[in-house]
Amino acid sequence: MKTIAFDRHGGPEVLEPRDLPDPVPAPGEALVRVRACGINHLDLWVRTGLPGVVSEMPHVLGSDVVGEIVALGEGAAGLVVGAKTFVHPTLSCGTCEACAAGQDNLCRQYDVLGRRRNGGYAELVTVPARNCLPYPERLPWEQAAAAPLVFLTAWHMLSGRAHLRAGEDVLVIGAGSGVGSAAIQVAKQLGARVIATASGPEKLARARELGADETIDHATEDIAARARELTKRKGVEVVFEHVGGRVFEAGVAALAKNGRLVTCGATLGAKVTLDLNQLFGRHLNLLGSWMGTRDEMLAVLAMLSGGQLRPVVDSVMPLADARAAHERIESRAHFGKVVLVP
């Protein structure tokens, strides 16, 4: 099969076309013909190398897979060869105490397709049969592939972790990112007033089209000061943060008393300065978030199927152009998800 793979960590230049043997589904697995695969920032981090993460080599990236089931391993029940599928992107043991309690994202074996195990930058990929979910028929392949990881992450962060409530103010950092564009929609579904940040008038306008009530240009404006101005100096109840560094610090400064900041990433830096007087004096809550649960993915899938959530596609590129796709994301020129098609 044709793939884009790498055998060493580094920049986009390590991504190379490779012909690799067709994968064979193990017991309990399905073989999926990939029709589209969304790119996430996770792909870029895995490509450059994550501390403590040993990936299968040659490594094939790609967590967000949609396609058709072409073969089933022994014991893979409940699936039909030829059916379209929306692949749940996370992996867990399914039997431990956390999994049994519906908290599979806390499973000690929890992982993401394309992180250690080879993923969807290929014509074919094997996945656990339980990860093959019903396909949202209202969406074309490219839109469906833009949905799984970012909507799962946004839903878990805002609903599962921050418990965002109707009528609250939420500050969404980075509306132009895949997860930011998803978070705006999730927050509106939860009934919140959304203040979104992005850089430049074009991205700010697109954030408003997605439902943002107010916008902040984070390239030219002080995020915290502007958020406080837009909330009549109260601050926001929730900050949706995924870049770290100085932006995390601005998010903390933007919080109202008893506010919650939830974060899932550190693109701009993993080290931050925290004023403990602010933390305890304003009764703040700082929350980490890692992916989401299978039940949350099913809830998101129902909203995608019903049209309440809409994947945002920046561009669709041939699999052979995966290097250029990574370069586009690194340049921050995109708004929404970049999707690869074989």
PDB file of C-alpha atoms in Angstrom, residues 56-158:
ATOM      1  CA  GLU A  56       6.254   1.997  15.408  1.00  0.00           C
ATOM      2  CA  MET A  57       8.840   2.473  12.630  1.00  0.00           C
ATOM      3  CA  PRO A  58       8.633   3.238   9.775  1.00  0.00           C
ATOM      4  CA  HIS A  59       5.932   5.379  11.305  1.00  0.00           C
ATOM      5  CA  VAL A  60       2.637   6.322   9.690  1.00  0.00           C
ATOM      6  CA  LEU A  61       0.876   9.283  11.322  1.00  0.00           C
ATOM      7  CA  GLY A  62      -2.842  10.035  11.343  1.00  0.00           C
ATOM      8  CA  SER A  63      -5.531   9.789  14.047  1.00  0.00           C
ATOM      9  CA  ASP A  64      -8.646  11.025  12.217  1.00  0.00           C
ATOM     10  CA  VAL A  65      -9.672   8.273   9.804  1.00  0.00           C
ATOM     11  CA  VAL A  66     -12.846   7.711   7.832  1.00  0.00           C
ATOM     12  CA  GLY A  67     -13.282   5.017   5.228  1.00  0.00           C
ATOM     13  CA  GLU A  68     -14.727   1.621   4.419  1.00  0.00           C
ATOM     14  CA  ILE A  69     -14.308  -1.688   6.226  1.00  0.00           C
ATOM     15  CA  VAL A  70     -12.634  -4.131   3.831  1.00  0.00           C
ATOM     16  CA  ALA A  71     -11.789  -7.074   6.115  1.00  0.00           C
ATOM     17  CA  LEU A  72     -12.354  -8.306   9.649  1.00  0.00           C
ATOM     18  CA  GLY A  73     -10.109 -10.245  11.987  1.00  0.00           C
ATOM     19  CA  GLU A  74     -11.296 -13.261  13.905  1.00  0.00           C
ATOM     20  CA  GLY A  75     -13.881 -12.359  16.538  1.00  0.00           C
ATOM     21  CA  ALA A  76     -14.583  -8.867  15.183  1.00  0.00           C
ATOM     22  CA  ALA A  77     -18.319  -8.906  15.715  1.00  0.00           C
ATOM     23  CA  GLY A  78     -21.020  -6.409  14.850  1.00  0.00           C
ATOM     24  CA  LEU A  79     -19.396  -5.011  11.697  1.00  0.00           C
ATOM     25  CA  VAL A  80     -20.117  -5.520   8.003  1.00  0.00           C
ATOM     26  CA  VAL A  81     -17.472  -5.623   5.280  1.00  0.00           C
ATOM     27  CA  GLY A  82     -18.150  -2.761   2.854  1.00  0.00           C
ATOM     28  CA  ALA A  83     -19.729  -0.482   5.452  1.00  0.00           C
ATOM     29  CA  LYS A  84     -18.564   3.097   5.829  1.00  0.00           C
ATOM     30  CA  THR A  85     -17.031   3.929   9.183  1.00  0.00           C
ATOM     31  CA  PHE A  86     -16.026   6.864  11.338  1.00  0.00           C
ATOM     32  CA  VAL A  87     -13.032   5.680  13.373  1.00  0.00           C
ATOM     33  CA  HIS A  88     -12.892   6.560  17.060  1.00  0.00           C
ATOM     34  CA  PRO A  89      -9.278   7.816  17.289  1.00  0.00           C
ATOM     35  CA  THR A  90      -8.340   6.722  20.823  1.00  0.00           C
ATOM     36  CA  LEU A  91      -7.163   3.343  22.076  1.00  0.00           C
ATOM     37  CA  SER A  92      -7.693   1.714  25.472  1.00  0.00           C
ATOM     38  CA  CYS A  93      -7.679  -1.774  26.974  1.00  0.00           C
ATOM     39  CA  GLY A  94     -11.456  -1.889  27.486  1.00  0.00           C
ATOM     40  CA  THR A  95     -11.209  -4.042  30.606  1.00  0.00           C
ATOM     41  CA  CYS A  96      -9.475  -2.077  33.388  1.00  0.00           C
ATOM     42  CA  GLU A  97     -11.247  -0.268  36.237  1.00  0.00           C
ATOM     43  CA  ALA A  98     -11.103   3.096  34.417  1.00  0.00           C
ATOM     44  CA  CYS A  99     -12.509   1.632  31.193  1.00  0.00           C
ATOM     45  CA  ALA A 100     -15.258  -0.205  33.082  1.00  0.00           C
ATOM     46  CA  ALA A 101     -16.219   3.094  34.730  1.00  0.00           C
ATOM     47  CA  GLY A 102     -16.525   4.840  31.349  1.00  0.00           C
ATOM     48  CA  GLN A 103     -13.315   6.820  31.915  1.00  0.00           C
ATOM     49  CA  ASP A 104     -11.295   5.118  29.202  1.00  0.00           C
ATOM     50  CA  ASN A 105      -9.180   8.250  28.671  1.00  0.00           C
ATOM     51  CA  LEU A 106      -7.667   7.469  32.114  1.00  0.00           C
ATOM     52  CA  CYS A 107      -6.746   3.892  31.098  1.00  0.00           C
ATOM     53  CA  ARG A 108      -3.050   3.203  31.740  1.00  0.00           C
ATOM     54  CA  GLN A 109      -2.819   1.790  28.193  1.00  0.00           C
ATOM     55  CA  TYR A 110      -4.642   4.762  26.654  1.00  0.00           C
ATOM     56  CA  ASP A 111      -3.199   5.993  23.395  1.00  0.00           C
ATOM     57  CA  VAL A 112      -4.156   7.661  20.144  1.00  0.00           C
ATOM     58  CA  LEU A 113      -4.070   6.122  16.679  1.00  0.00           C
ATOM     59  CA  GLY A 114      -0.974   7.360  14.838  1.00  0.00           C
ATOM     60  CA  ARG A 115       0.969   8.126  18.035  1.00  0.00           C
ATOM     61  CA  ARG A 116       2.669   4.812  18.801  1.00  0.00           C
ATOM     62  CA  ARG A 117       0.614   2.612  16.500  1.00  0.00           C
ATOM     63  CA  ASN A 118       0.590   3.339  12.757  1.00  0.00           C
ATOM     64  CA  GLY A 119      -2.302   5.503  11.607  1.00  0.00           C
ATOM     65  CA  GLY A 120      -4.121   6.851   8.599  1.00  0.00           C
ATOM     66  CA  TYR A 121      -1.557   8.497   6.286  1.00  0.00           C
ATOM     67  CA  ALA A 122      -2.007   5.379   4.149  1.00  0.00           C
ATOM     68  CA  GLU A 123      -4.379   3.575   1.840  1.00  0.00           C
ATOM     69  CA  LEU A 124      -5.190   1.008   4.547  1.00  0.00           C
ATOM     70  CA  VAL A 125      -5.099   0.920   8.353  1.00  0.00           C
ATOM     71  CA  THR A 126      -6.034  -1.642  11.003  1.00  0.00           C
ATOM     72  CA  VAL A 127      -7.998  -0.503  14.063  1.00  0.00           C
ATOM     73  CA  PRO A 128      -9.788  -2.273  16.928  1.00  0.00           C
ATOM     74  CA  ALA A 129     -13.241  -3.291  15.716  1.00  0.00           C
ATOM     75  CA  ARG A 130     -14.871  -1.433  18.629  1.00  0.00           C
ATOM     76  CA  ASN A 131     -13.368   1.788  17.218  1.00  0.00           C
ATOM     77  CA  CYS A 132     -15.425   1.506  14.030  1.00  0.00           C
ATOM     78  CA  LEU A 133     -18.409   3.767  14.685  1.00  0.00           C
ATOM     79  CA  PRO A 134     -21.366   4.514  12.388  1.00  0.00           C
ATOM     80  CA  TYR A 135     -20.570   6.980   9.629  1.00  0.00           C
ATOM     81  CA  PRO A 136     -22.349  10.395   9.726  1.00  0.00           C
ATOM     82  CA  GLU A 137     -23.973  10.135   6.296  1.00  0.00           C
ATOM     83  CA  ARG A 138     -24.721  13.855   5.960  1.00  0.00           C
ATOM     84  CA  LEU A 139     -20.984  14.608   5.775  1.00  0.00           C
ATOM     85  CA  PRO A 140     -18.635  14.031   2.825  1.00  0.00           C
ATOM     86  CA  TRP A 141     -15.431  12.118   3.574  1.00  0.00           C
ATOM     87  CA  GLU A 142     -13.287  15.236   3.899  1.00  0.00           C
ATOM     88  CA  GLN A 143     -15.583  16.914   6.423  1.00  0.00           C
ATOM     89  CA  ALA A 144     -16.026  13.787   8.505  1.00  0.00           C
ATOM     90  CA  ALA A 145     -12.244  13.351   8.712  1.00  0.00           C
ATOM     91  CA  ALA A 146     -11.954  16.880  10.117  1.00  0.00           C
ATOM     92  CA  ALA A 147     -14.083  16.010  13.136  1.00  0.00           C
ATOM     93  CA  PRO A 148     -12.971  13.211  15.475  1.00  0.00           C
ATOM     94  CA  LEU A 149     -10.070  14.375  17.634  1.00  0.00           C
ATOM     95  CA  VAL A 150     -10.819  18.109  17.801  1.00  0.00           C
ATOM     96  CA  PHE A 151     -14.521  17.758  18.646  1.00  0.00           C
ATOM     97  CA  LEU A 152     -13.809  14.974  21.148  1.00  0.00           C
ATOM     98  CA  THR A 153     -11.160  17.162  22.799  1.00  0.00           C
ATOM     99  CA  ALA A 154     -13.311  20.299  22.819  1.00  0.00           C
ATOM    100  CA  TRP A 155     -16.346  18.483  24.226  1.00  0.00           C
ATOM    101  CA  HIS A 156     -14.328  16.822  27.000  1.00  0.00           C
ATOM    102  CA  MET A 157     -12.604  20.091  27.906  1.00  0.00           C
ATOM    103  CA  LEU A 158     -15.697  22.265  28.033  1.00  0.00           C
TER     104      LEU A 158
END
